[in-house]
mmCIF file of C-alpha atoms in Angstrom:
data_model
loop_
_atom_site.group_PDB
_atom_site.id
_atom_site.type_symbol
_atom_site.label_atom_id
_atom_site.label_comp_id
_atom_site.label_asym_id
_atom_site.label_seq_id
_atom_site.Cartn_x
_atom_site.Cartn_y
_atom_site.Cartn_z
ATOM 1 C CA UNK A 281 -11.614 9.321 10.052
ATOM 2 C CA UNK A 282 -13.873 8.000 12.631
ATOM 3 C CA UNK A 283 -12.623 4.176 11.797
ATOM 4 C CA UNK A 284 -8.938 5.261 11.760
ATOM 5 C CA UNK A 285 -9.423 7.003 15.144
ATOM 6 C CA UNK A 286 -10.875 4.112 16.442
ATOM 7 C CA UNK A 287 -8.209 1.542 15.519
ATOM 8 C CA UNK A 288 -5.524 4.254 16.317
ATOM 9 C CA UNK A 289 -7.121 4.171 19.957
ATOM 10 C CA UNK A 290 -7.288 0.489 20.300
ATOM 11 C CA UNK A 291 -3.369 -0.236 19.382
ATOM 12 C CA UNK A 292 0.236 0.952 20.048
ATOM 13 C CA UNK A 293 2.566 0.782 17.137
ATOM 14 C CA UNK A 294 3.269 2.259 13.705
ATOM 15 C CA UNK A 295 1.102 2.689 10.694
ATOM 16 C CA UNK A 296 2.242 0.840 7.625
ATOM 17 C CA UNK A 297 0.544 2.522 4.075
ATOM 18 C CA UNK A 298 1.064 0.340 1.295
ATOM 19 C CA UNK A 299 -0.052 2.259 -1.872
ATOM 20 C CA UNK A 300 -0.271 5.896 -0.585
ATOM 21 C CA UNK A 301 0.011 7.675 -4.087
ATOM 22 C CA UNK A 302 -0.031 11.431 -3.213
ATOM 23 C CA UNK A 303 -0.808 11.109 0.563
ATOM 24 C CA UNK A 304 -4.518 11.267 1.142
ATOM 25 C CA UNK A 305 -4.187 8.637 3.944
ATOM 26 C CA UNK A 306 -1.090 10.000 5.225
ATOM 27 C CA UNK A 307 -2.945 13.242 5.828
ATOM 28 C CA UNK A 308 -5.867 11.218 7.901
ATOM 29 C CA UNK A 309 -3.245 9.031 9.943
ATOM 30 C CA UNK A 310 -1.311 12.048 10.900
ATOM 31 C CA UNK A 311 -4.683 14.396 11.602
ATOM 32 C CA UNK A 312 -5.725 11.494 13.949
ATOM 33 C CA UNK A 313 -2.225 10.914 15.569
ATOM 34 C CA UNK A 314 0.471 13.404 14.562
ATOM 35 C CA UNK A 315 3.179 11.600 16.483
ATOM 36 C CA UNK A 316 2.567 7.832 15.274
ATOM 37 C CA UNK A 317 5.195 6.415 13.028
ATOM 38 C CA UNK A 318 4.303 6.237 9.549
ATOM 39 C CA UNK A 319 5.969 4.174 7.093
ATOM 40 C CA UNK A 320 5.029 4.297 3.210
ATOM 41 C CA UNK A 321 5.780 1.593 0.279
ATOM 42 C CA UNK A 322 5.054 3.625 -3.006
ATOM 43 C CA UNK A 323 6.761 2.371 -5.899
ATOM 44 C CA UNK A 324 6.061 5.297 -8.469
ATOM 45 C CA UNK A 325 9.121 7.613 -7.920
ATOM 46 C CA UNK A 326 7.158 10.802 -8.857
ATOM 47 C CA UNK A 327 4.494 9.878 -6.272
ATOM 48 C CA UNK A 328 7.329 9.503 -3.556
ATOM 49 C CA UNK A 329 9.046 12.689 -4.291
ATOM 50 C CA UNK A 330 5.704 14.332 -3.857
ATOM 51 C CA UNK A 331 5.157 12.668 -0.498
ATOM 52 C CA UNK A 332 8.578 13.780 0.472
ATOM 53 C CA UNK A 333 7.852 17.333 -0.300
ATOM 54 C CA UNK A 334 4.356 17.112 1.432
ATOM 55 C CA UNK A 335 5.839 15.717 4.418
ATOM 56 C CA UNK A 336 8.634 18.286 4.378
ATOM 57 C CA UNK A 337 6.603 21.594 3.716
ATOM 58 C CA UNK A 338 3.976 20.473 6.240
ATOM 59 C CA UNK A 339 6.553 19.650 8.953
ATOM 60 C CA UNK A 340 5.183 16.317 9.462
ATOM 61 C CA UNK A 341 7.054 14.173 11.561
ATOM 62 C CA UNK A 342 8.156 10.259 12.148
ATOM 63 C CA UNK A 343 7.705 9.475 8.344
ATOM 64 C CA UNK A 344 9.395 7.216 6.274
ATOM 65 C CA UNK A 345 8.779 6.622 2.404
ATOM 66 C CA UNK A 346 10.070 3.745 0.480
ATOM 67 C CA UNK A 347 10.028 3.970 -3.224
ATOM 68 C CA UNK A 348 9.279 0.308 -3.866
ATOM 69 C CA UNK A 349 6.242 -2.223 -4.124
ATOM 70 C CA UNK A 350 5.427 -4.807 -1.690
ATOM 71 C CA UNK A 351 5.431 -8.021 -3.069
ATOM 72 C CA UNK A 352 5.182 -11.880 -2.320
ATOM 73 C CA UNK A 353 8.978 -11.937 -3.343
ATOM 74 C CA UNK A 354 11.733 -9.825 -3.982
ATOM 75 C CA UNK A 355 12.031 -8.668 -7.683
ATOM 76 C CA UNK A 356 11.319 -6.428 -10.162
ATOM 77 C CA UNK A 357 7.376 -5.590 -11.804
ATOM 78 C CA UNK A 358 5.825 -3.653 -14.513
ATOM 79 C CA UNK A 359 4.118 -0.867 -12.899
ATOM 80 C CA UNK A 360 1.231 0.083 -15.378
ATOM 81 C CA UNK A 361 -0.466 3.655 -14.996
ATOM 82 C CA UNK A 362 -2.705 5.856 -16.567
ATOM 83 C CA UNK A 363 -0.645 8.892 -16.150
ATOM 84 C CA UNK A 364 2.538 10.341 -13.735
ATOM 85 C CA UNK A 365 0.975 9.720 -10.389
ATOM 86 C CA UNK A 366 -2.389 7.638 -11.550
ATOM 87 C CA UNK A 367 -4.426 6.559 -8.699
ATOM 88 C CA UNK A 368 -5.010 3.385 -10.608
ATOM 89 C CA UNK A 369 -1.620 2.046 -11.222
ATOM 90 C CA UNK A 370 -0.880 -1.712 -10.976
ATOM 91 C CA UNK A 371 1.835 -4.149 -11.199
ATOM 92 C CA UNK A 372 -0.904 -6.589 -12.246
ATOM 93 C CA UNK A 373 -0.773 -7.150 -15.983
ATOM 94 C CA UNK A 374 -4.525 -7.347 -17.543
ATOM 95 C CA UNK A 375 -5.637 -5.899 -14.481
ATOM 96 C CA UNK A 376 -8.029 -3.508 -16.376
ATOM 97 C CA UNK A 377 -9.168 -3.708 -20.186
ATOM 98 C CA UNK A 378 -6.322 -3.170 -22.778
ATOM 99 C CA UNK A 379 -5.918 0.692 -23.676
ATOM 100 C CA UNK A 380 -6.528 1.666 -20.164
ATOM 101 C CA UNK A 381 -2.712 2.417 -19.361
ATOM 102 C CA UNK A 382 -0.612 4.617 -21.175
ATOM 103 C CA UNK A 383 2.575 4.436 -19.211
ATOM 104 C CA UNK A 384 4.541 1.152 -18.019
ATOM 105 C CA UNK A 385 7.859 1.453 -15.937
ATOM 106 C CA UNK A 386 10.068 -1.033 -14.186
ATOM 107 C CA UNK A 387 9.823 -1.027 -10.127
ATOM 108 C CA UNK A 388 11.555 -2.796 -7.318
ATOM 109 C CA UNK A 389 9.626 -5.177 -4.563
ATOM 110 C CA UNK A 390 10.270 -6.708 -1.178
ATOM 111 C CA UNK A 391 7.913 -8.873 0.880
ATOM 112 C CA UNK A 392 6.736 -6.936 3.826
ATOM 113 C CA UNK A 393 8.429 -9.970 6.008
ATOM 114 C CA UNK A 394 11.748 -9.411 4.519
ATOM 115 C CA UNK A 395 11.568 -5.603 4.783
ATOM 116 C CA UNK A 396 10.692 -5.940 8.775
ATOM 117 C CA UNK A 397 13.582 -8.332 9.006
ATOM 118 C CA UNK A 398 15.952 -5.604 8.226
ATOM 119 C CA UNK A 399 14.247 -2.412 9.331
ATOM 120 C CA UNK A 400 12.584 -4.076 12.823
ATOM 121 C CA UNK A 401 10.011 -0.889 13.713
ATOM 122 C CA UNK A 402 8.323 -2.570 16.598
ATOM 123 C CA UNK A 403 4.711 -2.796 17.080
ATOM 124 C CA UNK A 404 2.417 -2.317 13.903
ATOM 125 C CA UNK A 405 -1.013 -0.831 14.656
ATOM 126 C CA UNK A 406 -2.267 -0.942 11.337
ATOM 127 C CA UNK A 407 -1.608 -1.673 7.868
ATOM 128 C CA UNK A 408 -3.502 -0.133 5.113
ATOM 129 C CA UNK A 409 -3.582 -1.427 1.585
ATOM 130 C CA UNK A 410 -4.552 -0.009 -1.678
ATOM 131 C CA UNK A 411 -2.700 -1.425 -4.518
ATOM 132 C CA UNK A 412 -5.160 -1.858 -7.454
ATOM 133 C CA UNK A 413 -5.379 -5.645 -7.595
ATOM 134 C CA UNK A 414 -1.946 -6.625 -6.158
ATOM 135 C CA UNK A 415 -3.402 -7.535 -2.740
ATOM 136 C CA UNK A 416 -2.655 -11.028 -2.878
ATOM 137 C CA UNK A 417 1.335 -10.396 -3.162
ATOM 138 C CA UNK A 418 1.081 -8.214 -0.454
ATOM 139 C CA UNK A 419 -0.660 -10.388 1.662
ATOM 140 C CA UNK A 420 1.339 -13.207 0.679
ATOM 141 C CA UNK A 421 4.529 -11.563 1.514
ATOM 142 C CA UNK A 422 3.469 -10.244 4.741
ATOM 143 C CA UNK A 423 2.018 -13.388 5.914
ATOM 144 C CA UNK A 424 4.468 -14.071 8.632
ATOM 145 C CA UNK A 425 4.385 -10.490 10.027
ATOM 146 C CA UNK A 426 0.619 -10.595 10.044
ATOM 147 C CA UNK A 427 0.857 -13.579 12.207
ATOM 148 C CA UNK A 428 3.344 -12.299 14.575
ATOM 149 C CA UNK A 429 2.244 -8.974 15.183
ATOM 150 C CA UNK A 430 -1.649 -8.927 14.295
ATOM 151 C CA UNK A 431 -2.155 -5.343 13.245
ATOM 152 C CA UNK A 432 -5.481 -3.997 11.947
ATOM 153 C CA UNK A 433 -5.632 -4.165 8.141
ATOM 154 C CA UNK A 434 -7.489 -1.651 6.068
ATOM 155 C CA UNK A 435 -7.666 -3.271 2.446
ATOM 156 C CA UNK A 436 -8.922 -1.980 -0.914
ATOM 157 C CA UNK A 437 -10.378 -4.796 -3.180
ATOM 158 C CA UNK A 438 -11.973 -3.208 -6.308
ATOM 159 C CA UNK A 439 -14.898 -4.863 -7.933
ATOM 160 C CA UNK A 440 -15.240 -7.458 -10.566
ATOM 161 C CA UNK A 441 -17.413 -5.511 -12.994
ATOM 162 C CA UNK A 442 -17.785 -7.944 -15.776
ATOM 163 C CA UNK A 443 -16.731 -11.619 -15.221
ATOM 164 C CA UNK A 444 -17.123 -12.066 -18.977
ATOM 165 C CA UNK A 445 -14.281 -10.588 -19.976
ATOM 166 C CA UNK A 446 -10.522 -11.192 -19.482
ATOM 167 C CA UNK A 447 -10.094 -8.491 -16.821
ATOM 168 C CA UNK A 448 -13.294 -9.514 -15.037
ATOM 169 C CA UNK A 449 -12.372 -13.214 -15.071
ATOM 170 C CA UNK A 450 -8.687 -12.518 -13.651
ATOM 171 C CA UNK A 451 -10.205 -10.115 -11.023
ATOM 172 C CA UNK A 452 -12.460 -12.721 -9.974
ATOM 173 C CA UNK A 453 -9.755 -15.461 -9.748
ATOM 174 C CA UNK A 454 -7.063 -13.102 -8.030
ATOM 175 C CA UNK A 455 -9.935 -12.297 -5.422
ATOM 176 C CA UNK A 456 -10.757 -15.728 -4.898
ATOM 177 C CA UNK A 457 -6.894 -16.426 -4.197
ATOM 178 C CA UNK A 458 -6.767 -13.686 -1.733
#
């Protein structure tokens, strides 16, 4: 909360939440500045439904929730999850060891640069990224907007636990690429 408060005190504009899951960050952003615009990208439709209900039941203003992934190019991907609203869901094949995921579904995605070309939200204060290994795709598809708008970025990057496993080697390679 102190970091979010500090960032939002420094910059006007909306918050973009990439991978909000069930709204943990939404509630933190709105606790700091209830009136600031909030745009969420969540590829899991069940999470989007929950977020929409959370916003509605709590009368949270200025929220837009888009049921899509942010990618490096428009398209569809497989979303692998360990449950209906799993926090560990990812679009990256092989991100975790085999057997971790029990649910896979097809989701649509778009680059942030392309989305902002349609939507034109004005200033962006902050982009929060929590996408379980898909950080490269989000950043690559946002490169023009990042250069132009220069928002603050909060990005979770999961650790490489064991580089001797296929999942660990992939994580290391993706982090190096990022």
